[in-house]
Structures are given as structure tokens and as C-alpha cells.
Coordinates of C-alpha atoms and ligand atoms in Angstrom, one line a residue:
M63 CA -0.1 0.0 0.1
K64 CA 1.3 3.6 -0.9
I65 CA 1.2 6.7 1.5
L66 CA 1.7 10.3 -0.1
I67 CA 3.2 12.5 2.6
C68 CA 2.5 16.3 1.1
D69 CA 3.1 18.8 4.0
G70 CA 6.6 17.2 5.4
M71 CA 6.1 15.1 8.1
H72 CA 8.9 14.8 11.3
E73 CA 10.9 11.7 11.1
S74 CA 8.9 10.1 14.1
G75 CA 6.1 9.7 12.0
L76 CA 8.0 8.8 8.7
S77 CA 10.2 6.1 10.5
L78 CA 7.1 4.4 11.9
L79 CA 5.6 4.1 8.3
R80 CA 8.6 3.2 6.8
G81 CA 9.4 0.5 8.8
A82 CA 5.6 -1.2 8.4
E83 CA 5.6 -3.9 6.3
G84 CA 3.8 -3.9 3.1
I85 CA 4.0 -0.2 2.7
Q86 CA 5.7 2.3 0.7
V87 CA 6.3 6.0 1.6
D88 CA 6.4 8.9 -0.8
A89 CA 7.0 12.1 0.9
P90 CA 8.4 14.6 -1.8
E91 CA 8.8 18.0 -1.1
G92 CA 6.4 21.0 -1.8
L93 CA 4.1 19.3 -4.5
S94 CA 1.8 22.2 -5.8
A95 CA -1.8 21.0 -6.0
E96 CA -1.8 19.9 -10.0
E97 CA 1.0 17.8 -9.1
I98 CA -0.5 16.1 -6.3
K99 CA -3.9 15.5 -8.5
A100 CA -1.8 14.0 -11.1
R101 CA -0.2 11.2 -8.5
L102 CA -2.9 10.5 -6.4
H103 CA -4.7 7.7 -8.4
E104 CA -1.7 5.7 -6.8
Y105 CA -2.0 6.1 -3.5
D106 CA -4.0 4.4 -0.6
A107 CA -3.4 7.4 1.7
M108 CA -2.0 10.9 2.2
V109 CA -0.9 12.7 5.0
V110 CA -1.3 16.6 5.0
R111 CA -0.8 19.4 7.5
S112 CA -2.6 22.8 6.7
R113 CA -0.7 24.0 3.7
T114 CA -2.3 21.3 1.2
K115 CA -5.9 21.7 0.3
V116 CA -7.7 18.5 -0.2
T117 CA -10.7 19.9 -2.3
A118 CA -13.4 18.1 -4.0
D119 CA -11.7 18.7 -7.4
L120 CA -8.3 16.9 -6.0
L121 CA -10.6 14.0 -4.8
E122 CA -11.8 13.4 -8.2
A123 CA -8.4 11.8 -8.6
A124 CA -8.5 9.5 -5.5
A125 CA -9.4 6.5 -7.3
R126 CA -7.8 4.3 -4.4
L127 CA -7.4 6.6 -1.7
K128 CA -9.1 5.1 1.7
V129 CA -7.7 7.9 4.6
I130 CA -6.9 11.3 4.2
G131 CA -4.6 11.9 7.4
R132 CA -4.3 15.4 9.2
A133 CA -1.3 15.9 11.0
G134 CA -2.9 18.4 13.4
T135 CA -6.6 19.8 14.9
G136 CA -8.5 21.7 12.0
V137 CA -9.8 20.1 9.1
D138 CA -10.8 23.3 7.4
N139 CA -8.6 22.7 4.9
I140 CA -10.2 19.1 4.0
D141 CA -13.3 19.1 1.7
V142 CA -14.9 16.6 4.3
K143 CA -18.4 16.1 2.5
A144 CA -16.9 15.5 -0.6
A145 CA -14.3 13.0 1.4
I146 CA -17.6 11.4 2.6
E147 CA -19.4 11.0 -0.8
R148 CA -16.1 9.1 -2.2
G149 CA -15.9 6.8 1.4
I150 CA -12.9 8.3 2.4
L151 CA -12.1 8.4 6.1
V152 CA -10.7 11.7 7.1
M153 CA -8.7 11.4 10.8
N154 CA -6.8 14.1 12.5
T155 CA -4.6 14.1 16.0
P156 CA -6.6 16.1 18.4
G157 CA -4.6 17.0 21.5
A158 CA -1.3 15.9 19.8
N159 CA -0.6 19.6 19.3
A160 CA -2.6 20.9 22.7
M161 CA 0.3 22.0 24.6
A162 CA 2.4 23.7 21.8
A163 CA -0.7 25.8 21.0
A164 CA -1.9 26.6 24.9
E165 CA 1.8 27.8 25.9
H166 CA 1.9 30.1 22.4
T167 CA -1.1 31.5 23.3
L168 CA 0.7 32.4 26.4
A169 CA 3.7 33.5 24.5
L170 CA 1.5 36.1 23.1
M171 CA -0.4 37.3 25.9
F172 CA 2.9 37.8 27.7
S173 CA 4.3 39.7 24.2
L174 CA 0.8 41.4 24.2
A175 CA 1.2 42.7 27.9
R176 CA 5.1 43.4 27.5
H177 CA 5.1 45.2 24.1
V178 CA 8.0 42.3 23.2
P179 CA 8.1 42.5 19.4
Q180 CA 7.7 46.4 19.4
A181 CA 10.5 46.5 21.6
C182 CA 12.5 43.8 19.9
Q183 CA 12.0 45.8 16.7
S184 CA 12.6 49.5 18.0
M185 CA 16.3 48.0 19.4
R186 CA 16.9 46.7 15.9
E187 CA 16.4 50.3 14.7
G188 CA 18.7 51.4 17.0
R189 CA 16.3 52.8 19.7
W190 CA 16.5 52.8 23.2
E191 CA 12.4 53.5 24.4
K192 CA 12.0 52.8 28.3
K193 CA 8.6 54.8 27.9
R194 CA 7.2 53.8 25.0
F195 CA 6.6 50.1 26.0
M196 CA 5.2 50.4 29.6
G197 CA 3.5 47.4 30.0
T198 CA 0.7 45.7 32.1
E199 CA 1.1 42.7 34.9
L200 CA -0.7 39.5 34.4
Y201 CA -1.0 39.1 37.9
H202 CA -4.5 39.5 39.0
Q203 CA -6.0 40.5 35.8
T204 CA -9.0 38.9 34.3
L205 CA -8.5 35.9 31.6
G206 CA -11.5 35.0 29.5
I207 CA -11.4 31.9 27.8
I208 CA -13.8 31.3 25.1
G209 CA -13.7 27.4 24.4
L210 CA -12.9 25.7 27.3
G211 CA -11.8 22.2 25.3
R212 CA -8.4 20.9 25.0
I213 CA -6.3 24.1 24.2
G214 CA -8.5 25.9 26.2
S215 CA -8.2 24.1 29.5
L216 CA -4.1 24.3 29.2
V217 CA -4.3 28.0 28.8
A218 CA -7.0 28.4 31.9
D219 CA -4.6 25.8 33.8
R220 CA -1.3 28.0 33.0
A221 CA -3.1 31.4 33.7
I222 CA -4.6 30.0 37.3
G223 CA -0.4 29.3 38.0
L224 CA -0.1 32.8 37.1
K225 CA -2.5 33.9 39.8
M226 CA -4.5 35.3 36.6
D227 CA -8.6 35.5 37.5
V228 CA -10.1 33.0 34.6
L229 CA -13.5 33.2 33.0
G230 CA -14.6 30.8 30.6
Y231 CA -17.7 30.7 28.0
D232 CA -18.2 27.2 26.5
P233 CA -21.8 26.4 26.2
H234 CA -21.0 22.8 26.1
I235 CA -19.3 22.6 29.5
L236 CA -21.1 22.0 32.7
P237 CA -20.0 25.1 35.1
E238 CA -19.4 22.0 37.6
A239 CA -16.6 21.1 35.0
A240 CA -15.5 24.8 34.7
A241 CA -14.7 24.7 38.5
I242 CA -13.0 22.0 38.5
L243 CA -10.5 23.8 36.1
G244 CA -10.6 26.6 38.6
V245 CA -12.6 28.9 35.8
E246 CA -15.6 30.6 36.6
A247 CA -18.5 29.5 33.9
V248 CA -20.2 32.9 32.7
S249 CA -22.1 33.8 29.5
L250 CA -20.3 35.6 26.9
E251 CA -21.7 39.2 27.5
E252 CA -20.4 38.5 31.0
L253 CA -16.7 37.6 29.8
L254 CA -16.9 40.6 27.3
A255 CA -17.5 43.5 30.0
R256 CA -15.3 41.5 32.8
S257 CA -11.7 40.5 31.0
D258 CA -8.6 42.4 30.4
F259 CA -7.5 40.0 27.8
I260 CA -9.7 37.6 25.8
T261 CA -8.5 34.2 24.3
L262 CA -10.5 32.2 21.5
H263 CA -10.0 28.4 21.9
T264 CA -13.3 27.1 19.8
P265 CA -13.4 25.6 16.7
S266 CA -14.6 27.2 13.4
T267 CA -18.6 26.6 13.6
P268 CA -21.8 28.8 12.5
E269 CA -22.0 29.7 15.8
T270 CA -18.2 30.5 16.4
R271 CA -17.4 32.4 13.1
R272 CA -17.0 36.3 13.7
I273 CA -17.7 35.7 17.4
I274 CA -15.4 38.5 18.0
N275 CA -17.1 41.6 15.7
R276 CA -18.5 44.8 16.0
Q277 CA -21.0 43.9 18.2
T278 CA -19.1 41.7 20.9
L279 CA -16.2 44.5 20.7
A280 CA -18.9 46.8 21.5
K281 CA -19.4 44.9 24.9
T282 CA -15.8 44.4 25.9
K283 CA -14.1 46.5 28.9
P284 CA -12.1 49.2 27.2
G285 CA -8.3 48.3 27.0
V286 CA -9.1 44.6 26.5
R287 CA -6.6 42.8 25.0
I288 CA -7.5 39.8 22.4
L289 CA -5.6 36.8 21.5
N290 CA -6.6 34.1 18.7
C291 CA -4.9 31.1 18.3
A292 CA -7.6 29.0 17.2
R293 CA -9.0 29.5 13.7
G294 CA -9.0 33.0 11.9
D295 CA -12.3 33.5 11.0
L296 CA -13.2 33.5 14.5
V297 CA -12.7 37.4 14.2
D298 CA -14.0 40.0 12.3
E299 CA -10.5 41.6 11.3
E300 CA -12.1 44.7 10.1
A301 CA -14.1 45.7 13.3
L302 CA -10.6 44.6 15.2
Y303 CA -9.1 47.1 13.1
D304 CA -11.3 49.7 14.0
A305 CA -11.1 48.9 17.5
L306 CA -7.2 48.9 17.9
E307 CA -7.1 51.8 15.8
S308 CA -9.6 53.8 18.1
G309 CA -8.0 52.3 21.4
R310 CA -11.6 50.6 22.7
V311 CA -8.7 47.4 22.3
A312 CA -5.3 48.1 23.6
G313 CA -3.8 45.2 21.6
A314 CA -4.2 42.0 19.8
A315 CA -2.5 39.2 18.9
L316 CA -3.2 36.6 15.8
D317 CA -1.6 33.7 15.0
V318 CA -4.6 33.0 12.6
F319 CA -6.3 34.8 10.0
N320 CA -9.3 35.1 7.5
Q321 CA -6.7 34.7 4.7
E322 CA -3.3 33.1 5.1
P323 CA -0.9 34.3 4.6
P324 CA -2.4 37.6 5.2
T325 CA -0.9 39.5 2.2
G326 CA -1.9 43.3 2.6
N327 CA -3.7 43.0 5.6
P328 CA -4.0 46.3 7.3
L329 CA -4.0 45.1 10.7
L330 CA -0.1 44.0 10.3
H331 CA 0.7 47.8 10.2
L332 CA -0.8 48.7 13.6
P333 CA 1.3 49.4 16.6
N334 CA -0.7 47.7 18.8
F335 CA -1.2 44.7 16.6
I336 CA 1.4 41.7 17.0
S337 CA 0.9 38.1 15.0
T338 CA 2.9 35.1 14.0
P339 CA 2.6 33.0 10.9
H340 CA 0.1 30.6 12.3
L341 CA 2.6 28.9 14.6
G342 CA 0.6 27.6 16.9
A343 CA 1.4 23.9 16.9
S344 CA 4.9 24.6 15.4
S345 CA 7.3 23.3 18.2
F346 CA 9.6 20.1 18.0
Q347 CA 7.8 18.0 20.4
A348 CA 4.2 18.8 18.7
Q349 CA 5.4 18.0 15.2
A350 CA 6.9 14.6 16.6
N351 CA 3.5 14.1 18.6
V352 CA 1.4 14.7 15.5
A353 CA 3.5 12.6 12.8
R354 CA 3.5 10.0 15.5
A355 CA -0.3 9.7 16.5
I356 CA -1.2 9.9 12.5
A357 CA 1.2 7.4 11.3
S358 CA 0.0 5.1 14.1
Q359 CA -3.4 5.8 13.3
I360 CA -3.2 5.4 9.6
L361 CA -1.2 2.2 10.1
D362 CA -4.0 0.8 12.2
Y363 CA -6.5 1.6 9.5
L364 CA -4.7 -0.1 6.6
Q365 CA -3.4 -2.9 8.4
A366 CA -6.3 -3.9 11.0
G367 CA -9.3 -1.7 9.7
I368 CA -9.3 0.0 13.6
I369 CA -10.6 3.5 13.2
R370 CA -9.2 6.3 15.6
N371 CA -9.5 10.0 15.8
A372 CA -11.8 9.9 12.4
V373 CA -14.1 13.2 11.9
N374 CA -15.9 11.0 9.4
F375 CA -16.8 8.1 11.3
P376 CA -17.6 7.2 14.9
S377 CA -14.0 6.0 16.3
I378 CA -13.4 3.1 18.3
S379 CA -10.8 2.1 21.2
P380 CA -8.7 -0.7 20.0
K381 CA -9.8 -2.2 23.3
D382 CA -13.6 -2.5 21.8
Y383 CA -12.5 -2.9 18.7
E384 CA -11.2 -6.4 20.2
K385 CA -14.6 -7.0 21.6
I386 CA -16.8 -6.5 18.6
R387 CA -14.4 -7.5 16.3
P388 CA -16.2 -10.9 15.6
Y389 CA -19.6 -8.9 15.5
L390 CA -18.8 -6.6 12.8
V391 CA -18.2 -9.6 10.6
L392 CA -21.8 -10.4 11.8
A393 CA -23.0 -7.5 11.3
E394 CA -21.4 -7.2 7.5
K395 CA -23.1 -10.7 6.7
L396 CA -26.6 -9.7 8.3
G397 CA -26.5 -6.7 6.4
R398 CA -25.6 -8.3 3.1
L399 CA -28.0 -11.2 3.7
Q400 CA -31.0 -8.5 4.2
G401 CA -29.8 -6.4 1.1
Q402 CA -30.5 -9.6 -0.9
I403 CA -33.8 -11.2 0.1
A404 CA -35.4 -7.7 1.3
S405 CA -34.7 -5.4 -1.2
P406 CA -36.4 -2.3 -2.0
I407 CA -36.0 -1.5 1.8
Q408 CA -38.3 1.6 3.3
R409 CA -36.8 0.9 7.2
L410 CA -34.0 -0.5 8.7
E411 CA -34.2 -1.4 12.3
I412 CA -31.1 -2.9 14.1
E413 CA -31.0 -4.0 17.9
Y414 CA -28.0 -5.1 19.8
S415 CA -28.7 -7.2 22.9
G416 CA -26.5 -9.1 25.4
S417 CA -23.6 -8.4 27.8
E418 CA -21.0 -8.2 24.9
L419 CA -22.6 -5.6 23.3
Q420 CA -23.3 -3.1 26.2
E421 CA -21.0 -0.5 27.1
V422 CA -19.1 -0.4 23.6
G423 CA -19.2 2.1 20.8
L424 CA -21.9 0.5 18.7
E425 CA -22.2 2.9 15.7
P426 CA -19.3 1.2 14.2
L427 CA -21.6 -1.9 14.1
T428 CA -24.4 0.1 12.4
Q429 CA -22.3 1.4 9.6
T430 CA -21.1 -2.1 9.2
V431 CA -24.8 -3.9 8.5
I432 CA -25.5 -0.7 6.4
K433 CA -22.5 -1.0 4.1
G434 CA -23.5 -5.1 4.1
L435 CA -26.9 -4.0 3.2
L436 CA -26.0 -1.7 0.5
D437 CA -22.8 -3.2 -0.9
P438 CA -25.1 -6.0 -3.1
I439 CA -27.3 -3.4 -4.6
L440 CA -25.3 -0.4 -5.4
A441 CA -23.2 -0.4 -8.6
E442 CA -20.9 2.6 -6.7
K443 CA -18.5 1.4 -4.0
V444 CA -19.8 1.4 -0.5
N445 CA -17.4 1.3 2.6
L446 CA -18.6 2.2 6.1
V447 CA -17.2 6.2 5.5
N448 CA -20.4 6.8 2.8
A449 CA -22.8 3.7 3.8
P450 CA -25.0 6.3 5.9
L451 CA -25.2 8.9 3.2
L452 CA -25.8 6.6 0.8
L453 CA -28.9 4.9 3.0
K454 CA -30.1 8.3 3.5
E455 CA -30.1 8.8 -0.1
R456 CA -32.3 6.0 -1.0
Q457 CA -34.7 7.3 2.0
I458 CA -34.3 4.2 4.0
D459 CA -35.2 5.4 7.2
L460 CA -32.5 3.8 10.5
V461 CA -33.2 3.1 13.8
A462 CA -30.7 1.0 15.9
S463 CA -31.2 0.4 19.6
T464 CA -30.2 -1.5 22.2
T465 CA -32.1 -3.9 25.0
S466 CA -30.2 -6.0 27.8
E467 CA -32.7 -8.8 27.3
S468 CA -30.6 -11.5 25.7
R469 CA -32.4 -14.7 25.6
G470 CA -29.5 -16.4 26.6
Y471 CA -27.1 -15.0 24.2
T472 CA -24.0 -13.2 25.3
G473 CA -24.5 -10.8 21.8
K474 CA -26.7 -10.6 19.7
I475 CA -27.4 -8.6 16.6
T476 CA -31.1 -8.5 15.1
V477 CA -31.8 -6.9 11.7
K478 CA -35.2 -6.0 10.7
A479 CA -35.6 -4.8 7.2
K480 CA -39.2 -3.6 6.3
G481 CA -40.7 -2.8 2.7
K482 CA -43.2 -2.8 0.3
Q483 CA -43.0 -7.5 0.2
G484 CA -43.1 -7.1 4.0
E485 CA -40.7 -7.4 6.7
W486 CA -37.2 -9.7 7.0
S487 CA -36.4 -9.8 10.6
M488 CA -32.9 -12.1 11.3
A489 CA -30.5 -12.4 14.3
G490 CA -26.9 -13.5 14.3
T491 CA -24.6 -14.2 17.2
V492 CA -21.2 -15.3 18.1
F493 CA -20.4 -18.6 19.5
S494 CA -16.7 -19.2 21.3
G495 CA -15.2 -16.4 20.4
D496 CA -15.6 -16.1 16.5
E497 CA -18.1 -18.6 15.2
I498 CA -20.8 -16.7 13.2
R499 CA -24.1 -18.2 13.2
L500 CA -27.6 -17.1 11.8
V501 CA -30.3 -18.1 14.8
H502 CA -33.3 -16.6 13.7
L503 CA -34.8 -16.1 10.3
N504 CA -38.5 -14.8 10.5
N505 CA -40.4 -17.6 12.5
Y506 CA -37.4 -20.0 12.1
R507 CA -35.2 -21.2 14.7
L508 CA -31.5 -21.9 13.3
E509 CA -28.0 -22.3 13.7
A510 CA -26.7 -21.3 10.1
E511 CA -23.3 -20.3 9.2
L512 CA -23.0 -17.2 7.1
E513 CA -20.7 -17.6 4.6
G514 CA -20.4 -18.6 0.6
I515 CA -22.8 -19.2 -1.5
N516 CA -26.5 -19.9 -0.4
L517 CA -29.7 -21.0 -1.2
L518 CA -33.0 -19.8 0.9
I519 CA -36.0 -22.4 0.1
Q520 CA -39.1 -21.8 2.1
N521 CA -41.6 -24.9 1.3
R522 CA -44.4 -26.3 2.9
D523 CA -43.2 -29.3 5.3
K524 CA -44.2 -32.2 3.1
P525 CA -42.6 -35.0 2.3
G526 CA -40.4 -35.5 -0.5
T527 CA -39.3 -31.5 -0.8
I528 CA -35.9 -32.1 0.6
G529 CA -35.1 -35.0 -1.9
F530 CA -36.6 -33.3 -4.8
I531 CA -34.2 -30.2 -3.8
G532 CA -31.1 -32.7 -3.5
T533 CA -32.1 -34.4 -6.5
T534 CA -32.6 -30.9 -8.9
L535 CA -29.3 -29.5 -7.4
G536 CA -27.3 -32.7 -8.4
R537 CA -28.9 -32.9 -11.9
H538 CA -27.5 -29.3 -12.3
Q539 CA -24.3 -30.1 -11.2
V540 CA -24.5 -28.1 -8.1
N541 CA -22.9 -29.3 -4.8
I542 CA -24.2 -29.1 -1.6
A543 CA -21.7 -28.3 1.3
N544 CA -24.3 -28.3 3.8
M545 CA -27.9 -27.8 4.9
H546 CA -29.9 -26.1 7.5
L547 CA -33.7 -27.0 8.0
S548 CA -35.9 -25.5 10.4
R549 CA -39.7 -25.5 10.5
T550 CA -42.4 -23.4 12.3
P551 CA -44.2 -25.0 15.7
D552 CA -47.2 -26.0 13.6
R553 CA -45.0 -27.1 10.7
E554 CA -47.0 -25.6 8.2
S555 CA -43.2 -24.4 6.6
A556 CA -40.1 -24.6 6.6
I557 CA -36.9 -23.2 5.6
A558 CA -33.9 -24.6 4.1
I559 CA -30.4 -22.7 3.9
I560 CA -28.5 -24.6 1.6
R561 CA -24.8 -23.4 1.4
I562 CA -23.5 -24.6 -2.4
D563 CA -19.9 -24.8 -3.7
E564 CA -20.7 -23.1 -6.7
E565 CA -23.6 -20.3 -7.8
A566 CA -26.8 -22.5 -9.0
P567 CA -27.8 -21.7 -12.8
P568 CA -31.3 -19.7 -13.5
A569 CA -32.7 -23.1 -14.8
A570 CA -31.8 -25.0 -11.5
L571 CA -33.8 -22.1 -9.5
D572 CA -36.5 -22.2 -11.9
E573 CA -37.1 -25.7 -11.8
L574 CA -36.8 -25.7 -8.0
R575 CA -39.6 -23.0 -7.8
S576 CA -41.7 -24.9 -10.5
H577 CA -42.5 -27.3 -7.3
P578 CA -45.7 -27.0 -5.5
N579 CA -44.7 -27.5 -2.2
I580 CA -41.8 -24.9 -2.6
I581 CA -43.0 -21.3 -2.0
S582 CA -39.6 -19.4 -2.9
V583 CA -36.3 -19.7 -3.7
Q584 CA -33.3 -17.2 -3.2
Q585 CA -29.8 -17.4 -4.0
V586 CA -27.5 -14.8 -1.7
K587 CA -23.8 -14.5 -1.7
L588 CA -22.2 -13.8 1.9
Ligands
NAD664 P1 -11.5 21.0 21.2 O1 -12.4 20.5 20.5 O2 -10.9 20.4 22.4 O3 -11.7 22.1 21.6 C1 -13.1 23.3 21.5 C2 -14.0 23.6 22.5 O4 -14.8 25.0 22.1 C3 -14.8 22.8 22.9 O5 -14.8 22.8 24.6 C4 -16.4 22.8 22.7 O6 -17.2 22.9 23.4 C5 -16.0 24.9 22.4 N1 -17.3 25.2 22.0 C6 -17.4 25.0 20.9 N2 -18.8 25.8 20.3 C7 -18.7 27.0 21.3 C8 -19.2 28.3 21.3 N3 -20.2 28.7 20.3 N4 -18.8 29.1 22.5 C9 -17.8 28.8 23.0 N5 -17.1 27.4 23.0 C10 -17.8 26.7 22.2 O7 -10.5 21.7 20.4 P2 -8.7 22.3 20.8 O8 -7.9 20.8 20.7 O9 -8.8 22.6 22.2 O10 -8.9 23.5 19.3 C11 -9.4 24.7 19.9 C12 -9.2 25.7 18.6 O11 -7.6 25.6 18.4 C13 -9.6 24.7 17.2 O12 -10.0 25.4 16.3 C14 -8.2 24.0 16.6 O13 -8.2 24.0 15.3 C15 -7.0 25.3 17.1 N6 -5.7 24.9 16.6 C16 -5.1 26.0 16.4 C17 -3.8 25.7 16.6 C18 -2.8 26.5 15.4 O14 -1.5 26.1 15.1 N7 -2.8 28.0 15.7 C19 -3.2 24.3 16.8 C20 -3.9 23.1 17.4 C21 -5.3 23.9 17.4
MLT665 C1 -4.0 22.8 14.1 O1 -5.2 22.6 13.7 O2 -3.4 21.6 14.3 C2 -3.3 23.4 13.7 O3 -3.8 24.7 13.2 C3 -1.8 23.6 13.4 C4 -1.7 23.0 12.2 O4 -2.3 23.6 11.0 O5 -0.8 22.0 11.9

């Protein structure tokens, strides 16, 4: 398998990839978008930082790409929707550069407070301006943190160490959780009104975009200082420019910009404005961390199918993966079986029961059932990433639930498919670690393997019917590998699941269907 490294990678990640069996790594320097597009068809995985823009246009060339790794946090340089449509997994390395970004925020806060960059520049120009660069201490000043996630929390912890008073605004964090960090949870209005320094640590979302704008700036304490080491579009740069020029905002420090690089941006010329070129994650340690993290995540996925930190697929820990591994196989087989016998489907219901399927993330199993269901019926490539989208596009309703009721099974997956032709219900389990069995099909109790090519034959439970099936298949040179029989308690009807070594020809199926005791015949490939 081949991996393309687009924006350079720390040796710690490169050596991990290069040492992996069956993996070829190409890390050419400074490829343009056109050059990447021309080569992308050869690769199973690509790794980017923020330089390469992974657009829908670029992905058109991604014939065999399975995964895009972002060595960093933000995935705003990747068209995740286009990746989902193509079934490509997108994963990032949240947290691996959090310390670097938090420390960079503090570096900028100290620099803002004591005019370090301006003083340095002035000395370079031969001046000694002690009065001009009078600063403020951080001690007992109020810091307002917008976004108390990984980086916001690290900033809070360090600011508390500096004996700052720390306020936090994060509508997704309970005030109790903020209090454990030593942060006073407040509304955005209160944070704006009380803070001497405001620092942004949210992702870019419809709610956070331009969170610092003319209206919010008007509510700040006069003389406030503003920092942004998160995402450029959190700040309305024109409004910030005016507030810096008027002196309402005493100083601002940006590591990130609306447009990067911010060529011609008037902010760069203001004396009370300082900046860095998106350096938040640029520490040796952070680059080693993100490189190692993304390399091991990509190897886990390509070599073992383990998904971690995917932004377009539910993550699963290696421990949970081990637990549900055989159930993933079962889920795919049940999906495939339903896809072949119950189509067209209007509603899909999946129920998980038994102790082995409690307290583990079940979304990967649900997506695997969907993949199995759609794979045999769609021409396009169906995989775990695009399966839910394809299900939605086909207007199939999905309900997934769990129940503690196990009826003696340590783990059981029941898949019901409802369509115009009625309902098919089937349940499967895993015996002795990895033996996959179909245990229910509608009213029939079974213990059938879910393997290979099978004939599902419903018949009236009359003598001679099974004999007829055997001789008909024999006449058409179809060898029977094994057979599972079950009948309803009232003996009204029966089902035979017959595993065959080769596909039965249409003539054999027609002949079987012509027998008066045979109700239906379906050939399925599992
Ligand atoms: P995170 O997901 O751990 O934390 C984000 C926090 O923002 C969460 O607690 C969330 O609840 C909160 N949030 C979401 N919507 C909000 C809203 N409307 N108002 C207030 N809070 C809200 O993310 P993180 O790892 O801490 O990263 C934070 C930001 O820093 C991201 O934008 C990331 O891309 C960026 N980042 C920048 C650099 C850099 O080089 N400058 C480096 C790493 C990360
Ligand atoms: C991130 O999102 O991780 C940062 O912006 C740093 C980077 O661009 O690598």
C-alpha cells in the first residue's frame, strides 16, 4: 500500500510508516495541487498538514484513496463532505499539538502585555525607548477564555498558575466542569464585559465564526487585549482593526487569519497589533507528536481496520475493537443477507442485545450493517464512511437500539428490514469467540453459518420436498456443502438454508420454484 506525505512529516512518523510491512511511503517536497492531483490515483492514503487543500476537485483523482490523515487538529483545509461521498476516511490528531498551541497563546499574551515584539523591533532600529513600552502585569488581571476544550483548559490551568482570574464561556461545558478547572463559567456577555484579556479556543462553526465582531467588541471592557490562536474566521478583522485604531482594544495578537498568509492585511501595520504566521503547533514536540499519532492511526486503519480519531466515522478504541471484532463480521453478513432478500427496503431496524454489546460504541456495527446491506445492490463503491449517506439518499429510515434482554446470548444482533414486500427479521450471534451463526430468520430458529453461496428455500413441510431439492441441484451439477433446516412450530412451513459450492444456474432455480411445495427460492452470496 502506498502513502503520500504532502506537507512534510517529522521523522518520528516517517520512520514508523517506513518500518511498516507492505507500506511504501513517498514524501516529495512542496508538491503543487496539480502535481498532487496527477499522482493521487496511485495512493491508498495521504497525509497533510494545513498547506495542502484537499478539495473536491483534487479528490476526483483519488481512485483508491482510503484515508486522509491530517497531522494536526483543524480539518478546514479538507473537503470532508467530498471525502464522505467518495467513502474516504478523514482522521486528525486532536490534542497532539494542544500543549504547543496553549504555550504559544501564553507567549503571545506575555508579548502583548509587555510589548516584547515592538520593543525588540525598536532596538533593532537603534532606539532605546523605555517609556514607550510601558506594559501591564498579568497578575490579578482577568482572562476570559472562549472555548474550554483541550487547549482552552491548558491555557486556563497555566493562567491560574500566574494568579490570573479566569472566566470561561463554553455552552457545551457544565459550570461544574469549569469549576474543577478553577474557571468561573459565565455568559459571553459577562466574559466580554469583565475580561482584561480575551483568548479564543473554539473550532470554526456557524456559531463561533466572527464571534469577535463589531457588536461583541462594543461590549468589551475598554482597553481589553484580544488573542486568537484557534481559527482565523473567529474574528471580524475589519471590526478588530477599527477597535485597535480607536484604542477601545489596547492590543491584539493573532496567530491565525481570515486569509493565510495575510498578504496586504492592514492589521499588520498597526503598532498595537502583533502576529505570528500560524505557529501554534510549531514546536518540535508537537510535530513529533502529531506525526507519530497520524502515522500509527493510518497504519492501524490500513493494516487492521481500526479507526481512531476519524472526523467522518465514529472512533473505536483498540480495546472495544477487540470486543466487537467478530460482531463486525456478523453485522456485515446480516446486512448482506438483508440487502439480497428484502430489497427494496423502506425502514431498517437494528437491535443489539447481550452483555458483550453493552458499554461499547455500537455506531461502527450499525455502519457495518448498512455497508453490508447496500454493497450487493449498489454499483458504486460502498464502504463504512459513505454507507450512512447512501442509506439516507435512498430514503431508508434507520432505527438502532439496544436492549438488555439477551435470551441466553452473550451478544446478538437483530436486523429487521421493512419494505413493500413485507418484513424480514433475522438475528445472528457469535459462538466461542468467532463462530458466526444465523440463529433466527423470521419465525424459524436456526444455527446456520453465514458463509459463501447459499440458497434460501421456503417450502411447505411435506415429505419428499428436501429430496426433490437435492436431486434437482445434483442434476444441475450443483454440489451441496451443508444444509440447515428449520420449520415453524405448527409445521405449516419450513426453511432450508443450503450452502452450495458453486452458483446455481437460473434453470435450476426455476425448476426448484416450479415444485408445488416450494414457496420461494433465493440465492444469496455472503
Ligand atoms: P477542542 O475541541 O478540544 O475544544 C473546543 C472547545 O470549544 C470545546 O470545549 C467546545 O465545547 C467549545 N465550543 C464549541 N462551540 C462553542 C461556542 N459557540 N462558544 C464557546 N465554546 C464553544 O479543540 P482544541 O483542540 O482545544 O482546539 C481549539 C482550536 O484551536 C481549534 O480551532 C483548533 O483547530 C485550533 N488549533 C490551532 C492551532 C494553531 O496552530 N494555531 C493548533 C492546534 C489547534
Ligand atoms: C491545527 O489545527 O492543528 C493547527 O492549526 C496547526 C496546523 O495547522 O498544523
